[in-house]
Short mmCIF file of N, CA, C and O in Angstrom, two decimals:
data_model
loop_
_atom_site.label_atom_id
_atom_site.label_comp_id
_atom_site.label_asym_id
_atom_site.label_seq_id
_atom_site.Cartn_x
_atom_site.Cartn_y
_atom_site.Cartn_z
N UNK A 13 98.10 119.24 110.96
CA UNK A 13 97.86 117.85 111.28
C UNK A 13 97.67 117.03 110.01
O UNK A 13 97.53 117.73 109.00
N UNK A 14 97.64 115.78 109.84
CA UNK A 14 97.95 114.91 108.84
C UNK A 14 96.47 114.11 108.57
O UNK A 14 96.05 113.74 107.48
N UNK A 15 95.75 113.95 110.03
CA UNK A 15 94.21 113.68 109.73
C UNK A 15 93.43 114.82 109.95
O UNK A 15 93.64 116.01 110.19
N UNK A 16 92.26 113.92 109.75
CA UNK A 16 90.80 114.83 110.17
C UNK A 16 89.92 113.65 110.79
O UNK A 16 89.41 112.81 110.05
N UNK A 17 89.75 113.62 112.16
CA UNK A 17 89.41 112.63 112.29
C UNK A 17 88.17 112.98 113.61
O UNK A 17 88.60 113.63 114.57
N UNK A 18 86.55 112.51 113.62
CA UNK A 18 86.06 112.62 114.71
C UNK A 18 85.25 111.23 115.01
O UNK A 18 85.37 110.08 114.57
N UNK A 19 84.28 111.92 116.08
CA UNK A 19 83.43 110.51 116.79
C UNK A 19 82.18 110.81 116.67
O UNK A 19 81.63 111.90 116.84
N UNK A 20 81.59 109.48 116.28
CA UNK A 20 79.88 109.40 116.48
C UNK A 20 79.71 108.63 117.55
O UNK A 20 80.37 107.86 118.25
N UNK A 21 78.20 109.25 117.44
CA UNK A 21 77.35 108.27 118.50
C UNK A 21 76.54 107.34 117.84
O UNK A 21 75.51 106.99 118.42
N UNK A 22 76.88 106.78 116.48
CA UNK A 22 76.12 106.48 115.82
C UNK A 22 76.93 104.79 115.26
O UNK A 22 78.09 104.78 114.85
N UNK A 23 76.09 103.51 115.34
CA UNK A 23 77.08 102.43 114.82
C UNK A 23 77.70 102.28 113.49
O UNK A 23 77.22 102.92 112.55
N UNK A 24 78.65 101.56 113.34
CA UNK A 24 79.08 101.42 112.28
C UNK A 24 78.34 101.83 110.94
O UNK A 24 78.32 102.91 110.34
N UNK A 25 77.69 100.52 110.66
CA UNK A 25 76.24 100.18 110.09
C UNK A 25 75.92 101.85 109.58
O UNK A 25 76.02 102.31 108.44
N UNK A 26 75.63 102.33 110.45
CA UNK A 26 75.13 103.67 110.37
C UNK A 26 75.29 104.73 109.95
O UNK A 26 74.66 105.50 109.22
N UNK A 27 76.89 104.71 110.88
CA UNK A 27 77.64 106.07 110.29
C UNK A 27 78.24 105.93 108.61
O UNK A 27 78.01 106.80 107.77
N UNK A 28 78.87 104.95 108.41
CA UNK A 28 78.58 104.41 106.81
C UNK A 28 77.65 104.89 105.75
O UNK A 28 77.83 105.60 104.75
N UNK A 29 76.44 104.20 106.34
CA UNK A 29 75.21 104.84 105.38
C UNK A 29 75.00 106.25 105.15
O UNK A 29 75.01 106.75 104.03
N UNK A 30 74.76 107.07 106.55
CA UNK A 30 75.12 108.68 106.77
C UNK A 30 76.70 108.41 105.93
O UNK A 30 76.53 107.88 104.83
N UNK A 31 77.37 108.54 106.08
CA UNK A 31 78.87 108.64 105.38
C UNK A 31 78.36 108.97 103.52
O UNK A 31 78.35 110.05 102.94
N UNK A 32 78.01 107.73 103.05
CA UNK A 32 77.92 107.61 102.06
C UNK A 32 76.97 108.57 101.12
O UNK A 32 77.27 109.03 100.02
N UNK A 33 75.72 108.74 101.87
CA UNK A 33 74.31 109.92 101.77
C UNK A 33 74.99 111.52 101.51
O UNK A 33 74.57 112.36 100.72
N UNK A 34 76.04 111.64 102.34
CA UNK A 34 76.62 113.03 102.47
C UNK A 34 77.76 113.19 101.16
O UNK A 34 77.82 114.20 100.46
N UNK A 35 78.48 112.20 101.03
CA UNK A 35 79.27 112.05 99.74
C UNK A 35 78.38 112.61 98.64
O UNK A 35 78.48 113.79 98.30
N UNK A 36 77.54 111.79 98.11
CA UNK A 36 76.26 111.83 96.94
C UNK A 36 76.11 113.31 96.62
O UNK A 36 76.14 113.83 95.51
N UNK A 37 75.91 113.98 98.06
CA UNK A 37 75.49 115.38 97.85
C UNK A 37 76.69 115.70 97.09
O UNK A 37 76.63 116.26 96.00
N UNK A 38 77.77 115.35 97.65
CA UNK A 38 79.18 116.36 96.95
C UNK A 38 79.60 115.41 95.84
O UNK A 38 80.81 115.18 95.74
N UNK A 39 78.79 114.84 95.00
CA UNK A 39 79.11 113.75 93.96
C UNK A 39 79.95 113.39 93.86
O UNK A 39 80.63 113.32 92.84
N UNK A 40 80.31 112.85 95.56
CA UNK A 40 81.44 111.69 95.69
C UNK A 40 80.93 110.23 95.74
O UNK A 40 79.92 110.01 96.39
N UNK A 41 81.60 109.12 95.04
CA UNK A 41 81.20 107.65 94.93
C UNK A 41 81.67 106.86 96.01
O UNK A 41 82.47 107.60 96.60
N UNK A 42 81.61 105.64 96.67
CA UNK A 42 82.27 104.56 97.30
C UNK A 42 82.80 103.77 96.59
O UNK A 42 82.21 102.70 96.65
N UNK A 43 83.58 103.76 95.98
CA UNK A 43 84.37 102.95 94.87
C UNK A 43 84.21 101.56 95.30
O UNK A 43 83.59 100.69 94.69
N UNK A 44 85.01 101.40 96.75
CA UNK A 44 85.41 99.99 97.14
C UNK A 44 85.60 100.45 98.76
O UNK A 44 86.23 101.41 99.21
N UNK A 45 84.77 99.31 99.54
CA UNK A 45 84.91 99.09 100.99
C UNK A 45 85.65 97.99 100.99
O UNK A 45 85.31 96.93 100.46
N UNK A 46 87.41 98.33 102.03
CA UNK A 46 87.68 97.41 102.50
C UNK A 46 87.81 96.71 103.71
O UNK A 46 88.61 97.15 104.54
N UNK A 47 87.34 95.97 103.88
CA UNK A 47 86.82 95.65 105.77
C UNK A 47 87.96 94.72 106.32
O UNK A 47 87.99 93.49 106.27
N UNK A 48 89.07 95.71 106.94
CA UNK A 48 90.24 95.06 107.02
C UNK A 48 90.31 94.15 108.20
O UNK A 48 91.28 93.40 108.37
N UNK A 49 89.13 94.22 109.14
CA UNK A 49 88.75 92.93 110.31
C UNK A 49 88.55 91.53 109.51
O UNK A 49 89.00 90.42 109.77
N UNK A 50 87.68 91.99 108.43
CA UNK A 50 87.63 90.60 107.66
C UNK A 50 88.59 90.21 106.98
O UNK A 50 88.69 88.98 107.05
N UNK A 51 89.10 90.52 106.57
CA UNK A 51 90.54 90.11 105.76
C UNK A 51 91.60 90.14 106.58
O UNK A 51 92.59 89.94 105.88
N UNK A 52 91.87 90.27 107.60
CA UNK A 52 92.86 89.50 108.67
C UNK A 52 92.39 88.62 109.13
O UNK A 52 93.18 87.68 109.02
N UNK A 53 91.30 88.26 109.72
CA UNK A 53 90.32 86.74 110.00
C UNK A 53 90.49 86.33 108.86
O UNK A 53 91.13 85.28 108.95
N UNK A 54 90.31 86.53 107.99
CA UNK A 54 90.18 85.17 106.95
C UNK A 54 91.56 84.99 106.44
O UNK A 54 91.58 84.26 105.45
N UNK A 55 92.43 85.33 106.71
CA UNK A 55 94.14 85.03 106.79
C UNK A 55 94.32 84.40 107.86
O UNK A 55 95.51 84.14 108.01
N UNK A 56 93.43 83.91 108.97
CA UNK A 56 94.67 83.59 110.34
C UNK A 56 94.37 84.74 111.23
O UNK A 56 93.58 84.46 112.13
N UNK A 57 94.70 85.63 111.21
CA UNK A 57 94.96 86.35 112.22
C UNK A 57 94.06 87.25 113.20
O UNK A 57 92.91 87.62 112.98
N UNK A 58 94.70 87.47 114.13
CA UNK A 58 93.63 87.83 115.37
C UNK A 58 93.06 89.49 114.89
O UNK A 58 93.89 89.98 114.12
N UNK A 59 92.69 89.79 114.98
CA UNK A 59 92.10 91.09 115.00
C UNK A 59 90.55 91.45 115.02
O UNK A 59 89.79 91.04 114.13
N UNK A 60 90.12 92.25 116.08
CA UNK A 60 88.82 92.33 116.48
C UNK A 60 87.96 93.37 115.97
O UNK A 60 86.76 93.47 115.72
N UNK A 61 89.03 94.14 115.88
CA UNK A 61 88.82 95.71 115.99
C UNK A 61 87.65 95.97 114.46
O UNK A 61 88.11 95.94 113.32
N UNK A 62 86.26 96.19 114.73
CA UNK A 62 85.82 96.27 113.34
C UNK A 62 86.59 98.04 112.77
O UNK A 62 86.38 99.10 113.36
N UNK A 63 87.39 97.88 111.65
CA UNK A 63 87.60 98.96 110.91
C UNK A 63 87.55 98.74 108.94
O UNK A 63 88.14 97.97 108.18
N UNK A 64 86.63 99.75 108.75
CA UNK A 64 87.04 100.23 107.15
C UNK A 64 87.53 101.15 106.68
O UNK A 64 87.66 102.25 107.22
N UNK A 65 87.85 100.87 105.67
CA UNK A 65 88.55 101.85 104.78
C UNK A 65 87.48 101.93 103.61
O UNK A 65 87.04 100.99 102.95
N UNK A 66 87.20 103.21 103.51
CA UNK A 66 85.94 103.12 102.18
C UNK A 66 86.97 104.37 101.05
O UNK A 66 87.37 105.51 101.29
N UNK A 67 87.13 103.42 99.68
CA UNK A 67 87.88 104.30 99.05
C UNK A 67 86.90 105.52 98.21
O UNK A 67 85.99 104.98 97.58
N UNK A 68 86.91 106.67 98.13
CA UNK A 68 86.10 107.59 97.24
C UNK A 68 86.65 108.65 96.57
O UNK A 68 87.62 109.37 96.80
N UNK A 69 85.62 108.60 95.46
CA UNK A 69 85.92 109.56 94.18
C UNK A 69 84.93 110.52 94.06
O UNK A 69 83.80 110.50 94.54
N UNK A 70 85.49 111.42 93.34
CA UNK A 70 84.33 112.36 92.27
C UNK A 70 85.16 112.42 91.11
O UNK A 70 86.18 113.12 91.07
N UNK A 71 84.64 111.48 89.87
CA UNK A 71 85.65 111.51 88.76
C UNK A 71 85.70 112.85 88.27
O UNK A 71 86.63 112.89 87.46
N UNK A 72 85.23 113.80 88.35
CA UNK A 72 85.26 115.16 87.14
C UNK A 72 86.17 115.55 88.37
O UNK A 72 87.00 114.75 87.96
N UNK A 73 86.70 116.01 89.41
CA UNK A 73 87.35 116.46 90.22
C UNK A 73 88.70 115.51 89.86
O UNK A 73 89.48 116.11 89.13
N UNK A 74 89.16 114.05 90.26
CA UNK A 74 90.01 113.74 89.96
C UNK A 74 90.57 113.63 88.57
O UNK A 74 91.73 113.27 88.36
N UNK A 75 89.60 113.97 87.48
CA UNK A 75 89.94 114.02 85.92
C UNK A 75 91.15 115.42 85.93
O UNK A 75 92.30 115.49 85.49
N UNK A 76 90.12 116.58 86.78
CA UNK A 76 90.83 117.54 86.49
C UNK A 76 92.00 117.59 87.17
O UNK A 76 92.86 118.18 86.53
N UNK A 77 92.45 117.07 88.53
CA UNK A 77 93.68 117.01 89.13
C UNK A 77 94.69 117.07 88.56
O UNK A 77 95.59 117.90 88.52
N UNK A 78 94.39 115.32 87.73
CA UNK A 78 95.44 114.47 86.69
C UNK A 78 95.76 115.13 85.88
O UNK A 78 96.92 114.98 85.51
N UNK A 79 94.83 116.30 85.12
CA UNK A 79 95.53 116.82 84.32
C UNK A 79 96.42 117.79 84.39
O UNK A 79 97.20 118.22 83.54
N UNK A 80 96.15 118.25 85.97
CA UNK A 80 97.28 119.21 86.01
C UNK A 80 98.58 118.83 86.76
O UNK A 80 99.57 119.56 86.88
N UNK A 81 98.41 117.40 87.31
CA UNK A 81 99.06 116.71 87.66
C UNK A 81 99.33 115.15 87.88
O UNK A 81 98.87 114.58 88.88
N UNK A 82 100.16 114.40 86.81
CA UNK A 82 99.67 112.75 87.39
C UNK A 82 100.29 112.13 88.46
O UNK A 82 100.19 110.93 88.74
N UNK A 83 101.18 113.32 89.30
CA UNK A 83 101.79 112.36 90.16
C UNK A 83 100.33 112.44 92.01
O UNK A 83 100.31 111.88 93.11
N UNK A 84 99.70 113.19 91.50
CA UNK A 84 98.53 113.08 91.97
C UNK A 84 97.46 111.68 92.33
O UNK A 84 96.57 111.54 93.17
N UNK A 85 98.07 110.66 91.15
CA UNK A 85 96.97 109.66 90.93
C UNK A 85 97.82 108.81 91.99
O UNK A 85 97.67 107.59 92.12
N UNK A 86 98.67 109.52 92.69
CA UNK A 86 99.35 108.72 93.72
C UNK A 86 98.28 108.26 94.90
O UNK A 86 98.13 107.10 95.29
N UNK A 87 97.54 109.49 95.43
CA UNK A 87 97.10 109.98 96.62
C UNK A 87 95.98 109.62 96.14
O UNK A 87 95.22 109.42 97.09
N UNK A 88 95.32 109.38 94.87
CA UNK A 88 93.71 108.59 95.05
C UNK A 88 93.56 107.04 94.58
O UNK A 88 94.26 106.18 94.06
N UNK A 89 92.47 107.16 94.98
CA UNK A 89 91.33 107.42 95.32
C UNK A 89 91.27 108.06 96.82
O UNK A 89 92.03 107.63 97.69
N UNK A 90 90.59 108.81 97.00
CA UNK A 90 90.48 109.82 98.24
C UNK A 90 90.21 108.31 99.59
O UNK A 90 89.85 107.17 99.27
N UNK A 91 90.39 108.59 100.45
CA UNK A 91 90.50 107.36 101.88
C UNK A 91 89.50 107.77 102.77
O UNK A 91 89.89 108.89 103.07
N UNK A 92 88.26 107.55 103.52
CA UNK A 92 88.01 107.77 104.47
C UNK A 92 87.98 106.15 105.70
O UNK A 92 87.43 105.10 105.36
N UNK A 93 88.50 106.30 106.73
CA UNK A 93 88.08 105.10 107.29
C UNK A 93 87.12 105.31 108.71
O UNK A 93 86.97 106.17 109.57
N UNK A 94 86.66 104.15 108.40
CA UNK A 94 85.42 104.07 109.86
C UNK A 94 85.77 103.01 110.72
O UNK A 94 85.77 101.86 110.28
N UNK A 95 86.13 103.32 112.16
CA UNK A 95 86.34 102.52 112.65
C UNK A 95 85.83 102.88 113.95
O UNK A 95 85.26 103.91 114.30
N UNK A 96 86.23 101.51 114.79
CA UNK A 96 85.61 101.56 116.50
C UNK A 96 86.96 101.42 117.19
O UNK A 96 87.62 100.40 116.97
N UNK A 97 87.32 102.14 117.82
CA UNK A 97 88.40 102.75 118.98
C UNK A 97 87.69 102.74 120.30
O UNK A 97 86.96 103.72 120.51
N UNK A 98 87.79 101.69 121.38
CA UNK A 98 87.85 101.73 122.87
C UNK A 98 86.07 102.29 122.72
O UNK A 98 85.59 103.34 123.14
N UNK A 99 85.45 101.28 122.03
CA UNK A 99 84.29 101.35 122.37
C UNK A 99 83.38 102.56 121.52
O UNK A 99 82.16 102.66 121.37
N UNK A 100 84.39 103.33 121.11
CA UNK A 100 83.51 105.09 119.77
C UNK A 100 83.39 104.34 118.76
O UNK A 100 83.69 103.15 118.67
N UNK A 101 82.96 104.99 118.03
CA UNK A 101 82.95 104.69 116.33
C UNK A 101 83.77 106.10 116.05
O UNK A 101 83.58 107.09 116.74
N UNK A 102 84.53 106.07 115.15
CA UNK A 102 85.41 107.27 114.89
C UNK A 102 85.40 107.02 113.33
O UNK A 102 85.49 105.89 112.87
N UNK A 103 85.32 107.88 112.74
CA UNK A 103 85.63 108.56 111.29
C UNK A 103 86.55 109.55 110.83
O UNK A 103 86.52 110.74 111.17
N UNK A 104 87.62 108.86 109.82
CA UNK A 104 88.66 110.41 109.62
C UNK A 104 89.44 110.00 108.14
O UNK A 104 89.56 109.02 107.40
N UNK A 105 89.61 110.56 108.17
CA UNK A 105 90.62 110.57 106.76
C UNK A 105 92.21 111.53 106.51
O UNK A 105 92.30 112.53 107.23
N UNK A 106 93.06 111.33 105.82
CA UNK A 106 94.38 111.87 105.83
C UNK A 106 94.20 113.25 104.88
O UNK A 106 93.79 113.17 103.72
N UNK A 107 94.57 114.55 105.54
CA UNK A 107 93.98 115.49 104.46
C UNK A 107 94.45 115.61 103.64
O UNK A 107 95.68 115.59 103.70
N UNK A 108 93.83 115.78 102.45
CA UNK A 108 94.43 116.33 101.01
C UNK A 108 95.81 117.42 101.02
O UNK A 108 96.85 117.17 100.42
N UNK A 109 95.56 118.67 101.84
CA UNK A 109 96.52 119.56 101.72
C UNK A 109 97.50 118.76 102.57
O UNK A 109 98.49 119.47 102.40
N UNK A 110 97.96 117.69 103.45
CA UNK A 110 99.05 116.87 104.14
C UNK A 110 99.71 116.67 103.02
O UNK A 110 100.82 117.05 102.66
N UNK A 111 98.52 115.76 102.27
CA UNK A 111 99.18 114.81 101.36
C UNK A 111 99.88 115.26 99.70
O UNK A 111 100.59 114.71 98.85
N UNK A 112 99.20 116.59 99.89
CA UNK A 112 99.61 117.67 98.68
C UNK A 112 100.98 117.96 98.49
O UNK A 112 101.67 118.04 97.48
N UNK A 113 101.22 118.10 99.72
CA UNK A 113 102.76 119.10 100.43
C UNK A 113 103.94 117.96 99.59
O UNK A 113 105.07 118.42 99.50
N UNK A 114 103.82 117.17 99.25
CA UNK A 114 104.44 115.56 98.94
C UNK A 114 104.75 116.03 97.83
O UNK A 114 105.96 116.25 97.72
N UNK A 115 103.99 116.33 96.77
CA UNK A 115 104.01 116.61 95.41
C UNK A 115 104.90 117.91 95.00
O UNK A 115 105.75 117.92 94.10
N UNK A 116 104.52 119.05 95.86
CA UNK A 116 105.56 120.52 96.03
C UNK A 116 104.65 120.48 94.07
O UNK A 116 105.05 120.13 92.96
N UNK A 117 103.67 120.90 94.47
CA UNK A 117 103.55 121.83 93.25
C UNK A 117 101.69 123.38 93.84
O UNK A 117 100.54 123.40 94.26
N UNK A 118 102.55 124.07 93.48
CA UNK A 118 102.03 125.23 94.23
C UNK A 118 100.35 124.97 93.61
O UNK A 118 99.38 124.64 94.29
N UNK A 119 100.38 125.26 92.03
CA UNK A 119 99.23 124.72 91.34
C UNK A 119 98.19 124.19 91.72
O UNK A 119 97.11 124.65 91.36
N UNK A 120 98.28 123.15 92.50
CA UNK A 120 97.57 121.87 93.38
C UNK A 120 96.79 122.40 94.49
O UNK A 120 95.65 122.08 94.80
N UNK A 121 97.63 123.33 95.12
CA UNK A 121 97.05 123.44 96.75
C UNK A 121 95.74 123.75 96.66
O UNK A 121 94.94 123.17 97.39
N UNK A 122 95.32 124.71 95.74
CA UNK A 122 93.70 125.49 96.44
C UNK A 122 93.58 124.20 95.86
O UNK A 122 93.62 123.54 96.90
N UNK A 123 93.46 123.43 95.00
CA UNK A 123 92.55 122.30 95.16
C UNK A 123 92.56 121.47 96.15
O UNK A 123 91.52 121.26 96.77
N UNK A 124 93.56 120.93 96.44
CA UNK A 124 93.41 120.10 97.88
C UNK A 124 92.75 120.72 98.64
O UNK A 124 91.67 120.14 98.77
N UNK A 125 92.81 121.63 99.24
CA UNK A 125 92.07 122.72 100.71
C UNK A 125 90.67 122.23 99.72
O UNK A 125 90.05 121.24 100.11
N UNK A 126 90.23 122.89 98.58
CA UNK A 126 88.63 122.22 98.17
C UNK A 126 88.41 121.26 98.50
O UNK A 126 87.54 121.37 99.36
N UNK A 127 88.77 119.88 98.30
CA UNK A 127 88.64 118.86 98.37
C UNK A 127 88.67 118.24 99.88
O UNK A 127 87.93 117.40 100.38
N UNK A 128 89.57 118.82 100.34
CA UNK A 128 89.54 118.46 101.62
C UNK A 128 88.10 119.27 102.09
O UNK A 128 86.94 118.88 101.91
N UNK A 129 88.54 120.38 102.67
CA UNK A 129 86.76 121.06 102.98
C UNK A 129 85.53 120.51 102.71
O UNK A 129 84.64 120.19 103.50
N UNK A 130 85.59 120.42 101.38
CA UNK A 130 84.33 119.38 100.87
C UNK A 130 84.17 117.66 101.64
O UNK A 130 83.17 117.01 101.92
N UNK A 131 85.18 117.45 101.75
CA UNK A 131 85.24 115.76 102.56
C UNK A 131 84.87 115.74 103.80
O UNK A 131 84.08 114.95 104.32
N UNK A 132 85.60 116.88 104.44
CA UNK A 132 85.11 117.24 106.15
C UNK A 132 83.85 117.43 106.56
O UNK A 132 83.42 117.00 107.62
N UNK A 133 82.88 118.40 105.37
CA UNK A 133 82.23 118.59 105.55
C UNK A 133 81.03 117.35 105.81
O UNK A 133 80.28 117.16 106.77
N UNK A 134 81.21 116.55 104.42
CA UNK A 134 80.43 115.42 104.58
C UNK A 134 80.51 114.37 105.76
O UNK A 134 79.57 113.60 105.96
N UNK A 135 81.76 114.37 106.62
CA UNK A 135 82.03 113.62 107.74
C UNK A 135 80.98 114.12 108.75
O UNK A 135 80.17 113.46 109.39
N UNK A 136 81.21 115.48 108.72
CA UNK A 136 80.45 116.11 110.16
C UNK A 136 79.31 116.12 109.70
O UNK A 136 78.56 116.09 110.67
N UNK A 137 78.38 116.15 108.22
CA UNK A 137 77.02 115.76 108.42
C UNK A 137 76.87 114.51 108.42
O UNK A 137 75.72 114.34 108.81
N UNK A 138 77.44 113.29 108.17
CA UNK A 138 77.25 111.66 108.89
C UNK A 138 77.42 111.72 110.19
O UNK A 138 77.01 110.65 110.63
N UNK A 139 77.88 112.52 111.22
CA UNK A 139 78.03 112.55 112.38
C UNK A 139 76.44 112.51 113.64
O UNK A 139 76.61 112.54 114.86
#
């Protein structure tokens, strides 16, 4: 599959903060939240749906990627988004090893599967 994606019972607001708390542990950062409800409202356009996209790093992890690969700096900053679907709050992100397969360099993989594992993990403890 291409995501990793589940549901809280927990609001936005919330699962965010949990989101972000669980990163820290795995000395991942929030680089940049983009709150793409607000930035279609403030263009004009209709859209209700609250969803983000929170971009994240762990620079000593992506330092080392780059060096073994820069076509890597394609696929980061790492993506998780939070959004509300038919009333859930849902959290997921596109996995690393999906997005690996792109590159075709064998080198790479156990790191993606790390990286990914490590990301999942922090989802299901914001959960």
């Amino acid at each position: 599959m291409f995501d990793y994606t589940v549901e809280t019972n927990k609001a936005m607001e919330e699962a965010v903060q949990s989101l972000e708390e669980s990163l820290k542990q795995e000395q991942f950062g929030i680089l940049w939240q983009f709150d793409i409800k607000s930035k279609l409202q403030e263009k004009g356009l209709d859209f209700n749906q609250p969803y983000l996209v929170l971009e994240v790093c762990n620079p000593k992890e992506a330092q080392r990627v780059l060096t073994q690969n820069q076509m890597v700096g394609y696929f980061l900053p790492c993506k998780i988004v939070v959004y509300e679907d038919g009333g859930k709050v849902k959290i997921g992100l596109p996995r690393p090893t999906a997005l690996i397969e792109m590159v075709n360099d064998e080198t790479i993989k156990e790191f993606a599967a790390d990286i990914e594992n490590r990301l999942i993990a922090c989802i299901d403890q914001s959960i």
